[in-house]
Amino acid sequence: MSTDTETEQKTVQDGPPPRPPVAAVLVDRFRRTTAFQRVESRLEDDDSTRKPIWLRGLAGSSKALFVAGLTKDRTRETVVVVPDLATAEDLKEDVQFLLGRGSVAILPEPGLDPYHARHPKLSLRANRIELLAALSEPGRRNALPACADLRVIIVTAISLITPVPDKSVFARAIHRIKVGESVDLDFVMELLVGDGFQPVHMVSEYGEVSRRGGILDVFSFGRNNPIRIEFDGDEVLSIREFDAYSQRSVETLDEVVLLPIWEWLPGADVIRNVRENPPEGTDPERWDGIVDSLETDGTLEGIEWTLPSLGVHLSMLRDYLGADTITIVDGPTYVRTRQSSWQAELEQAYSMLTVDHAEDPLGGHLGLPPGAPEDLFFFERDVVDLLPTGKRIYVGSGIGPSVGLLPDEGAGEDGDGGDGSNGADRSSGADGSAGAGGSAGARGSVGEDGSVSEGGSAGGRGPAGAPSRNIVHADFKAHARGGPATADRSTKEGRIEARIDESDGSDAGKFSFGTVPPETFGRELDRTRGYLRSLFERTPEMYILCDTEAHRDRLVELLHKLPAEFHVGNLAGGFLMPDEGLAILTDHEIFSRTRRRTPPRRFARGLSIKELLALSTGDFVVHVEHGIGKYIGMNRLVVDGQETDCLSLEYSGGDILYVPVDQLMKVQKYAGGDSAHPQLSKMGGKSWAKTKAKVKKSIKDMAEELIKTYSIRKSRPGFTYSSDTEYQKQLEASFPYDETPDQLRAIEDVKTDMETDHPMDRLICGDVGYGKTEVAIRAAFKAAQDGKQVAILVPTTLLARQHYESFRKRLEGMPVVVDYVSRFRTAKETKEVLEKLELGQIDVLIGTHKILGKGVVFKDLGLLIIDEEQLFGVKAKEKLKKYRETIDCLTLTATPIPRTMHFSLMGGRDMSLILTPPRDRLPIQTEVLEFRDDVIAHALMQEADRGGQSFFVHNRVATIDSMANHISNLVPHLRIAVAHGQMPERTLEGVMRAFLDNEYDVLVSTMIIESGLDLPNVNTIVINRGDTFGLSQLYQLRGRVGRSSRKAYAYLLLPPHRVVTEQAQKRLKAMEEFEDLGSGYQLALRDLEIRGAGDLLGSQQSGFIISVGFELYCSLLEEAVRELKGIQTEEVREPKMVTDIEAFLPDDYVPDPREKINLYKSIADAKSVESLEKIAADLSDRFGKHPEPVRHLLALRRIRVLSADLGVDRAIVKQGMAQLELARDLEKSEVQALVRTVPGQVEFDMHGRHKIRMKSPGPGEAISKALILLNAMEKAR
């Protein structure tokens, strides 16, 4: 047995050279196979240039290895055409592992709904533009990290027929800038804005540009970070990449390539021609407004549907590629079918558009006249006409030398089916599920005309419940993604007429690789071991790829006698080549786990904590001394002779408090949760001081009680569980996902608690879907292994059933019996369960708090797991307190609490926080749209067509039934249910249970779905009046979908023609932009944390949080806990500063008021010289050379920091003098050091408070004299 990783290569001096990375080993091994050698020989035969090659028998990821092997030694790109985006992404993951980052790129379709006025999603836009740029400028790819080593281009069926801009026109929108060049900065700024870049104060997102003097910040596609270009006049001094969060430079570059932010950029000539030729019957004023928008923004939403009216040239991808490009077409039948399906959907949408807007030449909401489908896409072209003229390879379904390709005409020389594989390649299981190669992306209904309706934004749609057949396509699909396999290959109606090549003939080369997928046995480890040992005898060259080093080490331990090679690597699916004696396997298939994916590049940055706490005019603030006020702006005032900026805070009665920026450490942004509306404090009154004192006392009492209870429990004896068993290791190895770091820590915390000799009482805190249930499952299994019973308490009967299903499936095949009690079970069933429980024949029982009642007897209860304790009643909570004293308790909650509060309460409550989102959770595609019937129908039908369910949130009980009727009329063939909190409890549970059982397609409900059920089959949510919800509410609602590996959608509907408040617009924009978990939900998290703190600490403390604000509450809590623990804290007094020297951030240096406050607060909060030096460097990096007022601002803060450390109580730094007044006596050594080392005359005043003084002629000298005195005192200490 041997193990290896890509990153760890052992080198021995004077020994053999280190082994190459496993990816290179696999590619080289595959290239040495007989079949590959034959294909390569055929490709090198010049006489066969126009004769295509047909391949079959490539299972799992063997095609990725074929592609990698083919391109390894070639300088030209290889193009691979696949049916859909899911297939493309799987292939990209595989090829990227084999050839490295930057070696492969996808040209996705724009992902637009037919004739909708929307921009393509940022990630899709970026992928298209980056690839086109790399093909336009092949010599500059080193400046485009995403395509730096581009060798493989993956094209989806629809993107193949989607037009791209003219190559020469597109190339003109690409700008290169090098250090040392002479460039007109004004001209560059004008070009970028013309190319669609948005001018902003601070660049943080793609498509933004900012200019501050001679510094230009820009965030272009093609790079992971924004770029900072510094000019001196017209000369480019430096180019630096900087971090969007910190705004600090991270890397120096010699050259940068700036790409356009839009794919289609009509030039001035095009816009002028459009303006001068309005469609007949168009209102001139409306037309001018549309063209003005086009000219200002460089684009229009939905411009892709109006290209013919612009008169721009539509090119094909082949126009960007060389004539000698090799093209591989995966399943040409399915590629063409996918295109036909898209064409049918477009024609239907275009027909509806022309009917609905028959009187409007501009097509309604699109602005410009829409083009017909045949004018927008290359539908009439045969596949061969869309491809480069180089050599072609056809793989998979329907291949064969024929003019009309039939699914039943592609039988190969071994008599296998028309998918071009060797039978096993199709691998549908006995239960009808797809084996290797089955893909969610390939599912879809096949109509009588042979067209395929697939899931995704571009897929066709038909009536729900209509008869359908599913096709199986084993090629380029992730082996582990199962789907129905009931392809009908015999009907003549399924005929696809698609000419492949004029010269295709019977003498064309056909090759079979003979690969087959491996068998898998899930968690049956003994069968897996036996199978792998027997397989090793047939394929002694066996490689097993594991997603991580931890997985590899775990697998080596479980399969310790298997003489295979274990490596860290990532392929979608394994395969066997019996004739070559070769087996390549993956650990996620061995244990039926989900494949680990490379984290996608983030296209929305999210909010930093600084931005989260940044002040905007109108925000509530808390001044620690004066209470809650409202920030109304910043003013430059003269305070005690010094010109400085001040925050203006409004208090009750209209009183205004001016806070100089050097006192910003006393001001915090108020946070009290979504629903908090604080009252303004009265300046000069005693109420604020009383409120603070009351809150502090209550906090202290609560913390004291927590610590006391904690100490008592720690002193009581409890059951000590044994270390992990072999079964426990098997269970953990079979977890179908990657554990997150937080999840692993939580699991370790629980195990440690259970293996100690006192009762556990731990809180697991984390968002829905972050992996709390898995922590509970492992804890329950550990308890059952030692003969203890487990009770799992849930707040509702529906959750009881859901947890039962989760535990049952996860523990299947393990020696554990799981059951549940619920009022939905019959009396007889319940009686049988309780009898078995008392006899010890049930290990894990799930139910509501009633399972702790008198009629329920456990034989030996050892662990109590409580889900969402805050939802239980008072009596149930009192009962739980008693159990906590004697048995292990584990509490789960989905409402997060902040880490700061976690640390404060350590010693009062054992807590584990799971704040890391699951690695492979797909982003939820979020769109903000006007309420329109076609939008609603499209969203609900799209979900139903792929076998899923939808939520429709309508938060008004009075009108919810009429809304449900309206939806039923829109989609009459869908089954609609209604749920709201005013329904009788049993009726509501009955509806929810039926929805859980897939008896309804759409649930129209109020906010009651905000938390609770985990429904993986619900992947679309439509939220009516999205503008009326708080951000945390929107976040929680959206979190109801996207719980599986299927793409999820959230539609936030606004009332048409109604003005939405600015705050609502910000919330909706945040939801739309920050689709992925963990990036942009910081703001929502803040509100959720406040809610979670209230749940954890009780309703009284929740009220106190609202009364003083969250930040101050957390500070008071930390202070109270430190006092109770006897930790002394020395209060560091801020020395008073008296100065008349100008010290501020000029408006022309930092123009954005919000950013200015951030910087002022950073400077005021700085407690060390090092942190000040860092701030000074950041200012130079971001804004350029410090002007004099900025130098003064930093130096005065430095004086204050040093004074605090040296016991200086008051510093006077004026134009004529520098004086330090001490709060202590000067030491003799300090006086001697000052006299000896300070140049010039130093005056000492020892009467009363000791003072040190030096005279100075000007402000700069006064500052330097004060610093000289302080530095000398510091050295003397």
JSON list of C-alpha atoms in Angstrom, two decimals, residues 237-384:
[
{"chain": "A", "resi": 237, "resn": "LEU", "atom": "CA", "xyz": [4.17, 54.50, -11.94]},
{"chain": "A", "resi": 238, "resn": "SER", "atom": "CA", "xyz": [2.85, 51.20, -10.59]},
{"chain": "A", "resi": 239, "resn": "ILE", "atom": "CA", "xyz": [0.13, 48.58, -11.00]},
{"chain": "A", "resi": 240, "resn": "ARG", "atom": "CA", "xyz": [-0.98, 46.73, -7.88]},
{"chain": "A", "resi": 241, "resn": "GLU", "atom": "CA", "xyz": [-3.60, 44.12, -7.15]},
{"chain": "A", "resi": 242, "resn": "PHE", "atom": "CA", "xyz": [-5.50, 44.90, -3.94]},
{"chain": "A", "resi": 243, "resn": "ASP", "atom": "CA", "xyz": [-7.86, 43.11, -1.60]},
{"chain": "A", "resi": 244, "resn": "ALA", "atom": "CA", "xyz": [-11.48, 44.22, -2.00]},
{"chain": "A", "resi": 245, "resn": "TYR", "atom": "CA", "xyz": [-12.20, 43.78, 1.72]},
{"chain": "A", "resi": 246, "resn": "SER", "atom": "CA", "xyz": [-9.23, 45.58, 3.28]},
{"chain": "A", "resi": 247, "resn": "GLN", "atom": "CA", "xyz": [-8.50, 47.77, 0.22]},
{"chain": "A", "resi": 248, "resn": "ARG", "atom": "CA", "xyz": [-4.78, 47.03, 0.79]},
{"chain": "A", "resi": 249, "resn": "SER", "atom": "CA", "xyz": [-2.39, 46.20, -2.05]},
{"chain": "A", "resi": 250, "resn": "VAL", "atom": "CA", "xyz": [-1.36, 42.55, -2.10]},
{"chain": "A", "resi": 251, "resn": "GLU", "atom": "CA", "xyz": [0.73, 42.10, -5.28]},
{"chain": "A", "resi": 252, "resn": "THR", "atom": "CA", "xyz": [2.71, 44.21, -7.72]},
{"chain": "A", "resi": 253, "resn": "LEU", "atom": "CA", "xyz": [2.17, 43.67, -11.47]},
{"chain": "A", "resi": 254, "resn": "ASP", "atom": "CA", "xyz": [4.02, 44.80, -14.58]},
{"chain": "A", "resi": 255, "resn": "GLU", "atom": "CA", "xyz": [0.97, 44.74, -16.83]},
{"chain": "A", "resi": 256, "resn": "VAL", "atom": "CA", "xyz": [-2.79, 44.48, -16.61]},
{"chain": "A", "resi": 257, "resn": "VAL", "atom": "CA", "xyz": [-5.49, 43.64, -19.16]},
{"chain": "A", "resi": 258, "resn": "LEU", "atom": "CA", "xyz": [-8.84, 45.36, -18.54]},
{"chain": "A", "resi": 259, "resn": "LEU", "atom": "CA", "xyz": [-11.87, 43.64, -20.04]},
{"chain": "A", "resi": 260, "resn": "PRO", "atom": "CA", "xyz": [-15.27, 45.12, -20.87]},
{"chain": "A", "resi": 261, "resn": "ILE", "atom": "CA", "xyz": [-18.02, 44.54, -18.33]},
{"chain": "A", "resi": 262, "resn": "TRP", "atom": "CA", "xyz": [-20.62, 43.84, -21.06]},
{"chain": "A", "resi": 263, "resn": "GLU", "atom": "CA", "xyz": [-20.36, 41.40, -23.95]},
{"chain": "A", "resi": 264, "resn": "TRP", "atom": "CA", "xyz": [-22.38, 43.58, -26.32]},
{"chain": "A", "resi": 265, "resn": "LEU", "atom": "CA", "xyz": [-21.24, 47.21, -26.42]},
{"chain": "A", "resi": 266, "resn": "PRO", "atom": "CA", "xyz": [-22.87, 49.21, -29.22]},
{"chain": "A", "resi": 267, "resn": "GLY", "atom": "CA", "xyz": [-20.45, 51.87, -30.42]},
{"chain": "A", "resi": 268, "resn": "ALA", "atom": "CA", "xyz": [-21.23, 55.50, -31.12]},
{"chain": "A", "resi": 269, "resn": "ASP", "atom": "CA", "xyz": [-22.00, 54.77, -34.80]},
{"chain": "A", "resi": 270, "resn": "VAL", "atom": "CA", "xyz": [-24.48, 52.03, -33.87]},
{"chain": "A", "resi": 271, "resn": "ILE", "atom": "CA", "xyz": [-26.22, 54.22, -31.28]},
{"chain": "A", "resi": 272, "resn": "ARG", "atom": "CA", "xyz": [-26.43, 57.14, -33.70]},
{"chain": "A", "resi": 273, "resn": "ASN", "atom": "CA", "xyz": [-27.96, 54.89, -36.36]},
{"chain": "A", "resi": 274, "resn": "VAL", "atom": "CA", "xyz": [-30.48, 53.51, -33.83]},
{"chain": "A", "resi": 275, "resn": "ARG", "atom": "CA", "xyz": [-31.48, 57.01, -32.73]},
{"chain": "A", "resi": 276, "resn": "GLU", "atom": "CA", "xyz": [-32.05, 58.16, -36.30]},
{"chain": "A", "resi": 277, "resn": "ASN", "atom": "CA", "xyz": [-34.17, 55.14, -37.26]},
{"chain": "A", "resi": 278, "resn": "PRO", "atom": "CA", "xyz": [-36.96, 54.59, -34.74]},
{"chain": "A", "resi": 279, "resn": "PRO", "atom": "CA", "xyz": [-39.48, 51.84, -35.56]},
{"chain": "A", "resi": 280, "resn": "GLU", "atom": "CA", "xyz": [-42.64, 53.05, -37.25]},
{"chain": "A", "resi": 281, "resn": "GLY", "atom": "CA", "xyz": [-45.29, 54.15, -34.77]},
{"chain": "A", "resi": 282, "resn": "THR", "atom": "CA", "xyz": [-42.87, 54.69, -31.87]},
{"chain": "A", "resi": 283, "resn": "ASP", "atom": "CA", "xyz": [-43.41, 57.61, -29.52]},
{"chain": "A", "resi": 284, "resn": "PRO", "atom": "CA", "xyz": [-40.38, 59.92, -30.19]},
{"chain": "A", "resi": 285, "resn": "GLU", "atom": "CA", "xyz": [-40.01, 60.93, -26.53]},
{"chain": "A", "resi": 286, "resn": "ARG", "atom": "CA", "xyz": [-40.02, 57.29, -25.38]},
{"chain": "A", "resi": 287, "resn": "TRP", "atom": "CA", "xyz": [-37.55, 56.36, -28.11]},
{"chain": "A", "resi": 288, "resn": "ASP", "atom": "CA", "xyz": [-35.13, 59.14, -27.16]},
{"chain": "A", "resi": 289, "resn": "GLY", "atom": "CA", "xyz": [-35.29, 58.05, -23.50]},
{"chain": "A", "resi": 290, "resn": "ILE", "atom": "CA", "xyz": [-34.40, 54.46, -24.43]},
{"chain": "A", "resi": 291, "resn": "VAL", "atom": "CA", "xyz": [-31.51, 55.49, -26.66]},
{"chain": "A", "resi": 292, "resn": "ASP", "atom": "CA", "xyz": [-30.27, 57.93, -24.00]},
{"chain": "A", "resi": 293, "resn": "SER", "atom": "CA", "xyz": [-30.14, 55.05, -21.51]},
{"chain": "A", "resi": 294, "resn": "LEU", "atom": "CA", "xyz": [-28.29, 52.91, -24.03]},
{"chain": "A", "resi": 295, "resn": "GLU", "atom": "CA", "xyz": [-25.76, 55.69, -24.62]},
{"chain": "A", "resi": 296, "resn": "THR", "atom": "CA", "xyz": [-25.28, 56.42, -20.89]},
{"chain": "A", "resi": 297, "resn": "ASP", "atom": "CA", "xyz": [-25.08, 52.85, -19.59]},
{"chain": "A", "resi": 298, "resn": "GLY", "atom": "CA", "xyz": [-23.54, 51.20, -22.64]},
{"chain": "A", "resi": 299, "resn": "THR", "atom": "CA", "xyz": [-26.22, 48.53, -22.60]},
{"chain": "A", "resi": 300, "resn": "LEU", "atom": "CA", "xyz": [-29.86, 47.74, -21.85]},
{"chain": "A", "resi": 301, "resn": "GLU", "atom": "CA", "xyz": [-31.40, 44.92, -19.85]},
{"chain": "A", "resi": 302, "resn": "GLY", "atom": "CA", "xyz": [-32.40, 42.25, -22.36]},
{"chain": "A", "resi": 303, "resn": "ILE", "atom": "CA", "xyz": [-30.18, 43.69, -25.12]},
{"chain": "A", "resi": 304, "resn": "GLU", "atom": "CA", "xyz": [-29.39, 40.10, -26.19]},
{"chain": "A", "resi": 305, "resn": "TRP", "atom": "CA", "xyz": [-32.97, 39.78, -27.51]},
{"chain": "A", "resi": 306, "resn": "THR", "atom": "CA", "xyz": [-32.75, 42.98, -29.60]},
{"chain": "A", "resi": 307, "resn": "LEU", "atom": "CA", "xyz": [-29.42, 42.57, -31.43]},
{"chain": "A", "resi": 308, "resn": "PRO", "atom": "CA", "xyz": [-30.93, 42.58, -34.96]},
{"chain": "A", "resi": 309, "resn": "SER", "atom": "CA", "xyz": [-32.50, 46.00, -34.33]},
{"chain": "A", "resi": 310, "resn": "LEU", "atom": "CA", "xyz": [-29.04, 47.35, -33.43]},
{"chain": "A", "resi": 311, "resn": "GLY", "atom": "CA", "xyz": [-27.61, 46.21, -36.72]},
{"chain": "A", "resi": 312, "resn": "VAL", "atom": "CA", "xyz": [-24.51, 44.65, -35.11]},
{"chain": "A", "resi": 313, "resn": "HIS", "atom": "CA", "xyz": [-22.66, 41.74, -36.71]},
{"chain": "A", "resi": 314, "resn": "LEU", "atom": "CA", "xyz": [-23.35, 38.36, -35.10]},
{"chain": "A", "resi": 315, "resn": "SER", "atom": "CA", "xyz": [-20.32, 36.07, -35.11]},
{"chain": "A", "resi": 316, "resn": "MET", "atom": "CA", "xyz": [-19.88, 32.40, -34.21]},
{"chain": "A", "resi": 317, "resn": "LEU", "atom": "CA", "xyz": [-17.38, 30.94, -31.78]},
{"chain": "A", "resi": 318, "resn": "ARG", "atom": "CA", "xyz": [-15.54, 29.32, -34.67]},
{"chain": "A", "resi": 319, "resn": "ASP", "atom": "CA", "xyz": [-14.55, 32.82, -35.82]},
{"chain": "A", "resi": 320, "resn": "TYR", "atom": "CA", "xyz": [-12.35, 33.06, -32.71]},
{"chain": "A", "resi": 321, "resn": "LEU", "atom": "CA", "xyz": [-10.63, 29.68, -33.23]},
{"chain": "A", "resi": 322, "resn": "GLY", "atom": "CA", "xyz": [-7.84, 28.44, -35.45]},
{"chain": "A", "resi": 323, "resn": "ALA", "atom": "CA", "xyz": [-8.52, 26.19, -38.44]},
{"chain": "A", "resi": 324, "resn": "ASP", "atom": "CA", "xyz": [-6.47, 23.37, -36.88]},
{"chain": "A", "resi": 325, "resn": "THR", "atom": "CA", "xyz": [-8.52, 23.24, -33.66]},
{"chain": "A", "resi": 326, "resn": "ILE", "atom": "CA", "xyz": [-9.55, 19.72, -32.64]},
{"chain": "A", "resi": 327, "resn": "THR", "atom": "CA", "xyz": [-13.25, 19.48, -31.73]},
{"chain": "A", "resi": 328, "resn": "ILE", "atom": "CA", "xyz": [-14.86, 16.77, -29.62]},
{"chain": "A", "resi": 329, "resn": "VAL", "atom": "CA", "xyz": [-18.68, 16.54, -29.71]},
{"chain": "A", "resi": 330, "resn": "ASP", "atom": "CA", "xyz": [-20.20, 14.64, -26.81]},
{"chain": "A", "resi": 331, "resn": "GLY", "atom": "CA", "xyz": [-23.39, 12.95, -28.04]},
{"chain": "A", "resi": 332, "resn": "PRO", "atom": "CA", "xyz": [-24.24, 14.99, -31.15]},
{"chain": "A", "resi": 333, "resn": "THR", "atom": "CA", "xyz": [-27.80, 13.66, -31.02]},
{"chain": "A", "resi": 334, "resn": "TYR", "atom": "CA", "xyz": [-28.34, 15.14, -27.59]},
{"chain": "A", "resi": 335, "resn": "VAL", "atom": "CA", "xyz": [-26.54, 18.35, -28.50]},
{"chain": "A", "resi": 336, "resn": "ARG", "atom": "CA", "xyz": [-28.89, 18.86, -31.43]},
{"chain": "A", "resi": 337, "resn": "THR", "atom": "CA", "xyz": [-31.92, 17.81, -29.37]},
{"chain": "A", "resi": 338, "resn": "ARG", "atom": "CA", "xyz": [-31.00, 20.35, -26.70]},
{"chain": "A", "resi": 339, "resn": "GLN", "atom": "CA", "xyz": [-30.79, 23.05, -29.36]},
{"chain": "A", "resi": 340, "resn": "SER", "atom": "CA", "xyz": [-34.15, 22.02, -30.84]},
{"chain": "A", "resi": 341, "resn": "SER", "atom": "CA", "xyz": [-35.75, 22.19, -27.40]},
{"chain": "A", "resi": 342, "resn": "TRP", "atom": "CA", "xyz": [-34.39, 25.69, -26.87]},
{"chain": "A", "resi": 343, "resn": "GLN", "atom": "CA", "xyz": [-35.62, 26.75, -30.29]},
{"chain": "A", "resi": 344, "resn": "ALA", "atom": "CA", "xyz": [-39.14, 25.50, -29.52]},
{"chain": "A", "resi": 345, "resn": "GLU", "atom": "CA", "xyz": [-39.21, 27.40, -26.23]},
{"chain": "A", "resi": 346, "resn": "LEU", "atom": "CA", "xyz": [-38.00, 30.60, -27.88]},
{"chain": "A", "resi": 347, "resn": "GLU", "atom": "CA", "xyz": [-40.56, 30.35, -30.66]},
{"chain": "A", "resi": 348, "resn": "GLN", "atom": "CA", "xyz": [-43.35, 29.91, -28.13]},
{"chain": "A", "resi": 349, "resn": "ALA", "atom": "CA", "xyz": [-42.13, 32.89, -26.06]},
{"chain": "A", "resi": 350, "resn": "TYR", "atom": "CA", "xyz": [-41.72, 35.07, -29.16]},
{"chain": "A", "resi": 351, "resn": "SER", "atom": "CA", "xyz": [-45.21, 34.18, -30.31]},
{"chain": "A", "resi": 352, "resn": "MET", "atom": "CA", "xyz": [-46.65, 35.16, -26.92]},
{"chain": "A", "resi": 353, "resn": "LEU", "atom": "CA", "xyz": [-44.63, 38.40, -26.92]},
{"chain": "A", "resi": 354, "resn": "THR", "atom": "CA", "xyz": [-45.85, 39.46, -30.34]},
{"chain": "A", "resi": 355, "resn": "VAL", "atom": "CA", "xyz": [-49.46, 38.69, -29.36]},
{"chain": "A", "resi": 356, "resn": "ASP", "atom": "CA", "xyz": [-49.27, 40.43, -25.97]},
{"chain": "A", "resi": 357, "resn": "HIS", "atom": "CA", "xyz": [-47.58, 43.52, -27.43]},
{"chain": "A", "resi": 358, "resn": "ALA", "atom": "CA", "xyz": [-49.05, 43.51, -30.91]},
{"chain": "A", "resi": 359, "resn": "GLU", "atom": "CA", "xyz": [-49.59, 47.28, -30.80]},
{"chain": "A", "resi": 360, "resn": "ASP", "atom": "CA", "xyz": [-46.12, 48.04, -29.39]},
{"chain": "A", "resi": 361, "resn": "PRO", "atom": "CA", "xyz": [-43.24, 47.95, -31.92]},
{"chain": "A", "resi": 362, "resn": "LEU", "atom": "CA", "xyz": [-40.76, 47.92, -29.02]},
{"chain": "A", "resi": 363, "resn": "GLY", "atom": "CA", "xyz": [-41.90, 44.60, -27.58]},
{"chain": "A", "resi": 364, "resn": "GLY", "atom": "CA", "xyz": [-43.17, 46.00, -24.29]},
{"chain": "A", "resi": 365, "resn": "HIS", "atom": "CA", "xyz": [-40.56, 45.89, -21.53]},
{"chain": "A", "resi": 366, "resn": "LEU", "atom": "CA", "xyz": [-37.52, 45.17, -23.75]},
{"chain": "A", "resi": 367, "resn": "GLY", "atom": "CA", "xyz": [-37.15, 48.76, -24.96]},
{"chain": "A", "resi": 368, "resn": "LEU", "atom": "CA", "xyz": [-35.81, 47.93, -28.42]},
{"chain": "A", "resi": 369, "resn": "PRO", "atom": "CA", "xyz": [-37.67, 45.80, -31.01]},
{"chain": "A", "resi": 370, "resn": "PRO", "atom": "CA", "xyz": [-37.13, 42.09, -30.25]},
{"chain": "A", "resi": 371, "resn": "GLY", "atom": "CA", "xyz": [-35.61, 39.80, -32.85]},
{"chain": "A", "resi": 372, "resn": "ALA", "atom": "CA", "xyz": [-37.17, 36.55, -34.01]},
{"chain": "A", "resi": 373, "resn": "PRO", "atom": "CA", "xyz": [-35.46, 33.36, -32.73]},
{"chain": "A", "resi": 374, "resn": "GLU", "atom": "CA", "xyz": [-34.02, 32.55, -36.16]},
{"chain": "A", "resi": 375, "resn": "ASP", "atom": "CA", "xyz": [-32.43, 36.01, -36.30]},
{"chain": "A", "resi": 376, "resn": "LEU", "atom": "CA", "xyz": [-30.91, 35.70, -32.83]},
{"chain": "A", "resi": 377, "resn": "PHE", "atom": "CA", "xyz": [-29.42, 32.19, -32.92]},
{"chain": "A", "resi": 378, "resn": "PHE", "atom": "CA", "xyz": [-27.76, 29.96, -35.52]},
{"chain": "A", "resi": 379, "resn": "PHE", "atom": "CA", "xyz": [-30.53, 27.37, -35.47]},
{"chain": "A", "resi": 380, "resn": "GLU", "atom": "CA", "xyz": [-30.46, 26.69, -39.20]},
{"chain": "A", "resi": 381, "resn": "ARG", "atom": "CA", "xyz": [-26.77, 25.77, -39.17]},
{"chain": "A", "resi": 382, "resn": "ASP", "atom": "CA", "xyz": [-25.79, 22.11, -39.00]},
{"chain": "A", "resi": 383, "resn": "VAL", "atom": "CA", "xyz": [-23.48, 21.20, -36.15]},
{"chain": "A", "resi": 384, "resn": "VAL", "atom": "CA", "xyz": [-20.61, 20.80, -38.60]}
]
